[in-house]
Tab-separated table of N, CA and C in Angstrom:
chain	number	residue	atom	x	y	z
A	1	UNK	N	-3.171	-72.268	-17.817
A	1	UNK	CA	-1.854	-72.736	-17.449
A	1	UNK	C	-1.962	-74.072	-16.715
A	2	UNK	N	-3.225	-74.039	-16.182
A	2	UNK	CA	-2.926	-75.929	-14.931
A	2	UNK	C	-3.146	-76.619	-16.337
A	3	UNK	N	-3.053	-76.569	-17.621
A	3	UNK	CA	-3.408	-77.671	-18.562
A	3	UNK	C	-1.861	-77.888	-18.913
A	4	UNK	N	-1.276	-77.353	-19.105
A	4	UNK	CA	0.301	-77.165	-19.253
A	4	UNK	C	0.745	-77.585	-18.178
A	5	UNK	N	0.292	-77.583	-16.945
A	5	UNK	CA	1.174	-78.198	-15.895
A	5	UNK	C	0.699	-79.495	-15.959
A	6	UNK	N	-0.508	-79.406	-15.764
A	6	UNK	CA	-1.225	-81.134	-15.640
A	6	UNK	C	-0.603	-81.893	-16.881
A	7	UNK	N	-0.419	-81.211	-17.595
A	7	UNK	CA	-0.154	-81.861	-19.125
A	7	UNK	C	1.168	-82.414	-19.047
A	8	UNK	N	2.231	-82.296	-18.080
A	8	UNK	CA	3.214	-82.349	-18.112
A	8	UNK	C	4.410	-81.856	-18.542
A	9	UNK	N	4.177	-80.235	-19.187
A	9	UNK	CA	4.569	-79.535	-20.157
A	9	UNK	C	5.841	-78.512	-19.438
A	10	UNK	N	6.147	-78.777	-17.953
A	10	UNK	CA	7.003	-78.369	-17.306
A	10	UNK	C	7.712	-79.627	-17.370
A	11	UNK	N	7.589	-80.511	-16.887
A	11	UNK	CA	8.757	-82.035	-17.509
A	11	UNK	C	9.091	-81.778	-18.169
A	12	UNK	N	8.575	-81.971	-19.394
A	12	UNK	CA	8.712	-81.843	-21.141
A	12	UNK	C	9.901	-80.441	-21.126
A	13	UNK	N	9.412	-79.644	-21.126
A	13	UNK	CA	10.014	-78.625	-21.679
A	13	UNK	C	11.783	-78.181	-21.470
A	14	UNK	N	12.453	-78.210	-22.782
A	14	UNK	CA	13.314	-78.156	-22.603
A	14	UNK	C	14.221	-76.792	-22.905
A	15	UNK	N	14.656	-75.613	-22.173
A	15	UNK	CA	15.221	-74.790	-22.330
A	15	UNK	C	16.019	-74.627	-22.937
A	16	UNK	N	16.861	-73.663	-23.730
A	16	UNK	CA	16.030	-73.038	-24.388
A	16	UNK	C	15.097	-73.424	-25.803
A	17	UNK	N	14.028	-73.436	-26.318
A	17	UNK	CA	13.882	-73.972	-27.553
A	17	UNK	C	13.465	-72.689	-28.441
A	18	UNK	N	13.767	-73.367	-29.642
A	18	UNK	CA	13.186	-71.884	-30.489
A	18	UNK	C	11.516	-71.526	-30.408
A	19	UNK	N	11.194	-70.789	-30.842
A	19	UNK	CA	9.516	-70.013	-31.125
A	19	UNK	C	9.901	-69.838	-32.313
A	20	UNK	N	8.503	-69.435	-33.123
A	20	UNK	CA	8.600	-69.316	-34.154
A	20	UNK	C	8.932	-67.536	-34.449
A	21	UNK	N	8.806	-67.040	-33.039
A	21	UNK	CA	9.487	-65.862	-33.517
A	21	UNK	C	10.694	-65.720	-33.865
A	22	UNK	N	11.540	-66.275	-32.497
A	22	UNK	CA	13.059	-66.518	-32.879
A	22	UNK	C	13.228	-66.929	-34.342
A	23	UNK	N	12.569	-68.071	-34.893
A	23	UNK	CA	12.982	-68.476	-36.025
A	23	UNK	C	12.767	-66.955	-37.154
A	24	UNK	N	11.852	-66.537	-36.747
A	24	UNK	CA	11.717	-65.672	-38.035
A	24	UNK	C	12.646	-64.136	-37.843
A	25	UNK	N	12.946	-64.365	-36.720
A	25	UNK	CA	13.884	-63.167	-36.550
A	25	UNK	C	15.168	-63.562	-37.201
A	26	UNK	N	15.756	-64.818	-36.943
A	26	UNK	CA	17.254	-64.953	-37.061
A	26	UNK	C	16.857	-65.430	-38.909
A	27	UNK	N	15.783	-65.387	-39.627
A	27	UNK	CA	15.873	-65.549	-41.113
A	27	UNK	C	15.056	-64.435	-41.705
A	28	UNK	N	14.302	-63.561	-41.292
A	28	UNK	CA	13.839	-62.371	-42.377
A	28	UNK	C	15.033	-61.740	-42.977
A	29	UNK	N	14.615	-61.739	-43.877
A	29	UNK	CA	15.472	-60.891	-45.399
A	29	UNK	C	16.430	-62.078	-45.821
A	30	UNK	N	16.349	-63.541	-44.888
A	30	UNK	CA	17.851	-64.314	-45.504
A	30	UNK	C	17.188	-65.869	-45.802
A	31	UNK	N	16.369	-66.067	-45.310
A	31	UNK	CA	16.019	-67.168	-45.967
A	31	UNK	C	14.424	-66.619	-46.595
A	32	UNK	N	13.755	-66.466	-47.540
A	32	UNK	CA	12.307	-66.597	-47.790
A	32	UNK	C	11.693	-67.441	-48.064
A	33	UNK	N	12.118	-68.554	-47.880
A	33	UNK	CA	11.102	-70.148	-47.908
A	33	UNK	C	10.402	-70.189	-46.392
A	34	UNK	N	11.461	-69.725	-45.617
A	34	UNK	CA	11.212	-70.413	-43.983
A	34	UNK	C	10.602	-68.455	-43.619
A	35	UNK	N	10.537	-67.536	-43.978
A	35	UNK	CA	10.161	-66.262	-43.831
A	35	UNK	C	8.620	-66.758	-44.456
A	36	UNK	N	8.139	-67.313	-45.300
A	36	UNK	CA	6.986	-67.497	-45.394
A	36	UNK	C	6.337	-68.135	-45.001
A	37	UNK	N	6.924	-69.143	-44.842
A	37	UNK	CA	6.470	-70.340	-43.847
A	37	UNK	C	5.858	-69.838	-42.702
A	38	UNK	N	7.366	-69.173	-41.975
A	38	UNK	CA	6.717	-68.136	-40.492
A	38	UNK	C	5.754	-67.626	-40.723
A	39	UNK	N	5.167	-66.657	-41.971
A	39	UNK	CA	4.049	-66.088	-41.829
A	39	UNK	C	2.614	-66.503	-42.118
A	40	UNK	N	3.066	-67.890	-42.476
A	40	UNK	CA	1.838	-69.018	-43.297
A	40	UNK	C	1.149	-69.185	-41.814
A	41	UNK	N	2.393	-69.647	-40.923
A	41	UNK	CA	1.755	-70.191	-39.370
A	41	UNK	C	1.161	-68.596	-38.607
A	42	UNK	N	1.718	-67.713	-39.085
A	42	UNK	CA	1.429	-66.820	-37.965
A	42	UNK	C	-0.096	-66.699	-38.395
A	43	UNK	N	-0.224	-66.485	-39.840
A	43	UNK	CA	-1.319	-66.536	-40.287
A	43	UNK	C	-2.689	-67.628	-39.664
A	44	UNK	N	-2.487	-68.349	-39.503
A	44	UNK	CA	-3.071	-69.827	-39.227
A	44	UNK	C	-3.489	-69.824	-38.141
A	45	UNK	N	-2.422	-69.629	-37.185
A	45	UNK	CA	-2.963	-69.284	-35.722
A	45	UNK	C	-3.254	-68.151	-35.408
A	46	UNK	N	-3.804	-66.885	-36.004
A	46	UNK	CA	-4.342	-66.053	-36.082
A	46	UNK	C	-5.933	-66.443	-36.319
A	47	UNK	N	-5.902	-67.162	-37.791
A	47	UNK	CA	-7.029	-67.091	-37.846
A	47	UNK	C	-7.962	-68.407	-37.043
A	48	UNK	N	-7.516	-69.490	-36.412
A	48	UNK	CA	-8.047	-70.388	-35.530
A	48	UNK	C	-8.598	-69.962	-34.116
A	49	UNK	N	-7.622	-68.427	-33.563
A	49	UNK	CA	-8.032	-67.638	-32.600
A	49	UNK	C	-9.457	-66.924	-33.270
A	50	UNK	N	-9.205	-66.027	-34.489
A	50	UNK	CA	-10.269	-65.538	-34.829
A	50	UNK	C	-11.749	-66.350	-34.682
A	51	UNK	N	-11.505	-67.259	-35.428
A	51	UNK	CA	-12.432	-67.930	-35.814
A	51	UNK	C	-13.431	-68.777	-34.253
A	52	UNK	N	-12.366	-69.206	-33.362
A	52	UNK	CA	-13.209	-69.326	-31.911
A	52	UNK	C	-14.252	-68.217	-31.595
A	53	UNK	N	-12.920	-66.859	-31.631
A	53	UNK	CA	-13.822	-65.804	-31.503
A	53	UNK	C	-15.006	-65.345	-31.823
A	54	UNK	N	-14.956	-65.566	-33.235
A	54	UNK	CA	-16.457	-65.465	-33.776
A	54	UNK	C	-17.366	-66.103	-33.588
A	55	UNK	N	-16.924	-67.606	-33.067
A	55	UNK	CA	-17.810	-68.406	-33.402
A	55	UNK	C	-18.431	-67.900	-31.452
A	56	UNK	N	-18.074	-67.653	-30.719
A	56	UNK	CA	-18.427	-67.186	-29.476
A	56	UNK	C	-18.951	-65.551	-29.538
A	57	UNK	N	-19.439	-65.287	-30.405
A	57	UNK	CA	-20.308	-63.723	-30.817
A	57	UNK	C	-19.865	-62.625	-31.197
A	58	UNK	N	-17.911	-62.954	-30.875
A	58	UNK	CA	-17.119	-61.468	-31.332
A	58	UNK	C	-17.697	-61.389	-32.853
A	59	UNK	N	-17.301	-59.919	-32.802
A	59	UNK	CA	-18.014	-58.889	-34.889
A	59	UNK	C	-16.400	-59.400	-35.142
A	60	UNK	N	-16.641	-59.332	-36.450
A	60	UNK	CA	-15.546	-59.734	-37.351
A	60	UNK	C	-13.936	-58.878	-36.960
A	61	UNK	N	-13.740	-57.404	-36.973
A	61	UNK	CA	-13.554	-56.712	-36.506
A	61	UNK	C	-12.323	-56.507	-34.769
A	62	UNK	N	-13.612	-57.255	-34.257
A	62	UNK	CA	-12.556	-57.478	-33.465
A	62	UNK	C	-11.962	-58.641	-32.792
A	63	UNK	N	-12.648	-59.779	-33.788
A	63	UNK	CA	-12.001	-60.878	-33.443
A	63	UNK	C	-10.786	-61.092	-34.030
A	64	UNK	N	-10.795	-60.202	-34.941
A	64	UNK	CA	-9.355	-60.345	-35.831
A	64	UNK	C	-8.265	-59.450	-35.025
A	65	UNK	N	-8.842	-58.345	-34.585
A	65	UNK	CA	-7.910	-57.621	-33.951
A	65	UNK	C	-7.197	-58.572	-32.661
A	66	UNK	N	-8.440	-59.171	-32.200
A	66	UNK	CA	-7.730	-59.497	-30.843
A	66	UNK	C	-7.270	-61.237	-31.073
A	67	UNK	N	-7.611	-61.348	-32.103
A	67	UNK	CA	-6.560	-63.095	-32.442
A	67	UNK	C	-5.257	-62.386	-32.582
A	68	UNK	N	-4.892	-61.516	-33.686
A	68	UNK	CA	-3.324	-60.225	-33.791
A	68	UNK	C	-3.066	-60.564	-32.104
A	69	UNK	N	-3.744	-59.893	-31.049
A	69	UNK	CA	-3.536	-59.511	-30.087
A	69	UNK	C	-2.389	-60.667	-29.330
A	70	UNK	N	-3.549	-61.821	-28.905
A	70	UNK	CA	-3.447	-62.906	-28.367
A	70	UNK	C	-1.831	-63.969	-29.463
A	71	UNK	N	-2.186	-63.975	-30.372
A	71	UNK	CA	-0.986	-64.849	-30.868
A	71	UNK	C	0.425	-63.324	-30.459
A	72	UNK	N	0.736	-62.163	-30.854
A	72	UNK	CA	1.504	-61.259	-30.236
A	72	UNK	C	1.877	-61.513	-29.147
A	73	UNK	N	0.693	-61.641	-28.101
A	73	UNK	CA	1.641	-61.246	-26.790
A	73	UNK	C	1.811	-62.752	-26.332
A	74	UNK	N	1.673	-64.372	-27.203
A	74	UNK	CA	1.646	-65.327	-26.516
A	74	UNK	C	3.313	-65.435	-27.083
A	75	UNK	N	3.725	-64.922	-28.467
A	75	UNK	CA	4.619	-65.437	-28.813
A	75	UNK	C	6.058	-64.332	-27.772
A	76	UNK	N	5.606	-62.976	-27.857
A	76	UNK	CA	6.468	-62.501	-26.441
A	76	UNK	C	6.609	-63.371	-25.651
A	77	UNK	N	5.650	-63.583	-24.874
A	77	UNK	CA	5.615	-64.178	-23.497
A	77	UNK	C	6.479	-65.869	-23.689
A	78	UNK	N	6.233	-66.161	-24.765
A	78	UNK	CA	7.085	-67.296	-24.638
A	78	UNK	C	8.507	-67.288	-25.202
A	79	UNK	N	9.105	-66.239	-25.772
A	79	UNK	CA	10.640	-65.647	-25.794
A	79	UNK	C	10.987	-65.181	-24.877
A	80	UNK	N	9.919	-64.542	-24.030
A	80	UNK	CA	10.408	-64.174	-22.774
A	80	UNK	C	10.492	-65.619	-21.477
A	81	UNK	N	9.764	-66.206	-21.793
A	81	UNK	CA	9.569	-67.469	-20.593
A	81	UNK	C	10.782	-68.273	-21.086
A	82	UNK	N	11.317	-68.280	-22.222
A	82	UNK	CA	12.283	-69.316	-22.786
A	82	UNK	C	13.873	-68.879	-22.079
A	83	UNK	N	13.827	-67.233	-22.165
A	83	UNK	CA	14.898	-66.394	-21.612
A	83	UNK	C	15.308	-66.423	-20.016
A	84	UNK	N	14.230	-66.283	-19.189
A	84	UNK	CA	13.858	-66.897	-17.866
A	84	UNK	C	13.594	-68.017	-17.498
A	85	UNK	N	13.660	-69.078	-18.178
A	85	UNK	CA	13.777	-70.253	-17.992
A	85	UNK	C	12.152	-70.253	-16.731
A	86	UNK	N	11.356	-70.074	-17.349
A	86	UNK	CA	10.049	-69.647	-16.359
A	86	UNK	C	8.702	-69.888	-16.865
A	87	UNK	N	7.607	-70.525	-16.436
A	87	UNK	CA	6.390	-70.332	-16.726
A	87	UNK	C	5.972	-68.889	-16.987
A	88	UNK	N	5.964	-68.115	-15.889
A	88	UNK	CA	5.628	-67.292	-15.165
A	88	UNK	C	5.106	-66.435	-16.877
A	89	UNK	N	5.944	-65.710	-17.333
A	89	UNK	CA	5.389	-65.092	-18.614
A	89	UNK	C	4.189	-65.271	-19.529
A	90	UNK	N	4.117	-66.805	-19.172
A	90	UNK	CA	3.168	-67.422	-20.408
A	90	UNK	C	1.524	-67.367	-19.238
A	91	UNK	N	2.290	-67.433	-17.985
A	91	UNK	CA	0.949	-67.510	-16.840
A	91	UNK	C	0.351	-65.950	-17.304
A	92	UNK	N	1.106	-65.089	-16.684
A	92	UNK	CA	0.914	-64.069	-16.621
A	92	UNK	C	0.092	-62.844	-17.965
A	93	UNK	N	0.585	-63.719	-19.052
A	93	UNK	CA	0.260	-63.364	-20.322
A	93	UNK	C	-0.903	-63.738	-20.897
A	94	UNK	N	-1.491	-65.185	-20.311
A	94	UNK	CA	-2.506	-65.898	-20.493
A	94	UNK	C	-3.780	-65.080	-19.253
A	95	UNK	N	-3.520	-64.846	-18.301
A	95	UNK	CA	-4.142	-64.145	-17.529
A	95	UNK	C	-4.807	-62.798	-17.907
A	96	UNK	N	-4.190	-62.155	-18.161
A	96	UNK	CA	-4.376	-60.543	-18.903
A	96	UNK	C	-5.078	-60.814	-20.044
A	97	UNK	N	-4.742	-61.645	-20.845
A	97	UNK	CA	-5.103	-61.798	-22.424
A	97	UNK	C	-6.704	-62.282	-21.736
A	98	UNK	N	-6.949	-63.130	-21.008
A	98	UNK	CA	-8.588	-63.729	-20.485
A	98	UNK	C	-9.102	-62.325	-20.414
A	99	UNK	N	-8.415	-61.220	-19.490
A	99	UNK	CA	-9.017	-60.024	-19.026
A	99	UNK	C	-9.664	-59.233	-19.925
A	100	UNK	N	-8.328	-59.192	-20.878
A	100	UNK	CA	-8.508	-58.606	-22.212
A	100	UNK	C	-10.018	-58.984	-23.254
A	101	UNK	N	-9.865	-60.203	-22.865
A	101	UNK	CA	-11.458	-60.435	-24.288
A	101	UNK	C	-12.420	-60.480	-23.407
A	102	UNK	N	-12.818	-60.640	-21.880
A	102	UNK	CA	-13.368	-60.632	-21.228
A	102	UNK	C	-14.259	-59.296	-21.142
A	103	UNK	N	-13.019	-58.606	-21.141
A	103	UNK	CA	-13.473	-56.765	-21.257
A	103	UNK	C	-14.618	-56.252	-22.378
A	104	UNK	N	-14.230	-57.364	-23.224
A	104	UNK	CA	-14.860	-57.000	-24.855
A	104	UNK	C	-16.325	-58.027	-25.093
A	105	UNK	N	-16.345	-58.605	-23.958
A	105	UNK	CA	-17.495	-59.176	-23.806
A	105	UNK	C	-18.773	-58.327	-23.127
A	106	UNK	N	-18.051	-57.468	-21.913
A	106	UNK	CA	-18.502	-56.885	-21.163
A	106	UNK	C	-19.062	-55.159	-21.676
A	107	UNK	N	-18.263	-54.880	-22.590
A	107	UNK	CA	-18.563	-53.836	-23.335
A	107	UNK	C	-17.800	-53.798	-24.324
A	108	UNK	N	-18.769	-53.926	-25.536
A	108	UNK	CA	-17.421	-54.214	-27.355
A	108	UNK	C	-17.626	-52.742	-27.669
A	109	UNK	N	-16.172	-52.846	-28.068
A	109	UNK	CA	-15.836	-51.603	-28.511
A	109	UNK	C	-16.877	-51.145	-29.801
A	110	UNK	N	-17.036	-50.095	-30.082
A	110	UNK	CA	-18.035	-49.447	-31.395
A	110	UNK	C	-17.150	-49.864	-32.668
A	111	UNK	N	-15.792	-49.676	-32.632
A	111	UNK	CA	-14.591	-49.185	-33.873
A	111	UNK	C	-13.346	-49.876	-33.343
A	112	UNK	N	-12.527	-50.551	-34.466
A	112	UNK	CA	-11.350	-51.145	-33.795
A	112	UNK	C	-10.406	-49.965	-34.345
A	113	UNK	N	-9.199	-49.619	-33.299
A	113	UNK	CA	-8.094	-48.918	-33.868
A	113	UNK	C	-7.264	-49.472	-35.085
A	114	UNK	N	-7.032	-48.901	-36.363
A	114	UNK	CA	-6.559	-48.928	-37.354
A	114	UNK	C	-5.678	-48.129	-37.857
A	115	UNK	N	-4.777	-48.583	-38.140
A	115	UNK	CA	-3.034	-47.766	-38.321
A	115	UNK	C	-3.481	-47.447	-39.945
């Protein structure tokens, strides 16, 4: 988060703006150009998380799980920070999420959960 502040990204930022969740909420089932699009990017930044991951020793496995993870709870946290007119979500979200792969450094899971 001090890269976002240092960055100037509290100046900058102008309330409310869309996410790409919003966008894909207010067009699934009604537009499918911009419904794929959304999922081209979700895709993308999924796999750019993954791919750090791996390249830092995570198994395939669960770098994928936890790129899912990390783009999920960044795009919450920033519908929620947009709603609150607040850092605080994206701090808070970025914090946990460190904890989170941190954990998996410290002891990797055997098996990722699979629906």
């Amino acid at each position: 988060m001090r890269r976002l502040t240092s960055s100037g990204f509290s100046e900058r930022r102008k309330w409310p703006a869309p996410s790409i969740s919003a966008t894909a909420l207010e067009t699934t089932g009604r537009v499918p150009d911009i419904e794929q699009a959304v999922a081209r990017a979700f895709q993308h930044w999924r796999d750019l998380v993954a791919d750090v991951l791996r390249g830092a020793g995570f198994p395939e496995d669960d770098a994928r799980d936890l790129a899912l993870t990390v783009i999920s709870t960044l795009e919450g946290a920033e519908l929620t920070a947009q709603v609150a007119r607040s850092e605080t979500p994206l701090t808070v979200a970025g914090t946990h999420l460190a904890r989170l792969i941190d954990s998996y450094k410290a002891s990797p899971l055997k098996a990722s959960p699979r629906a």
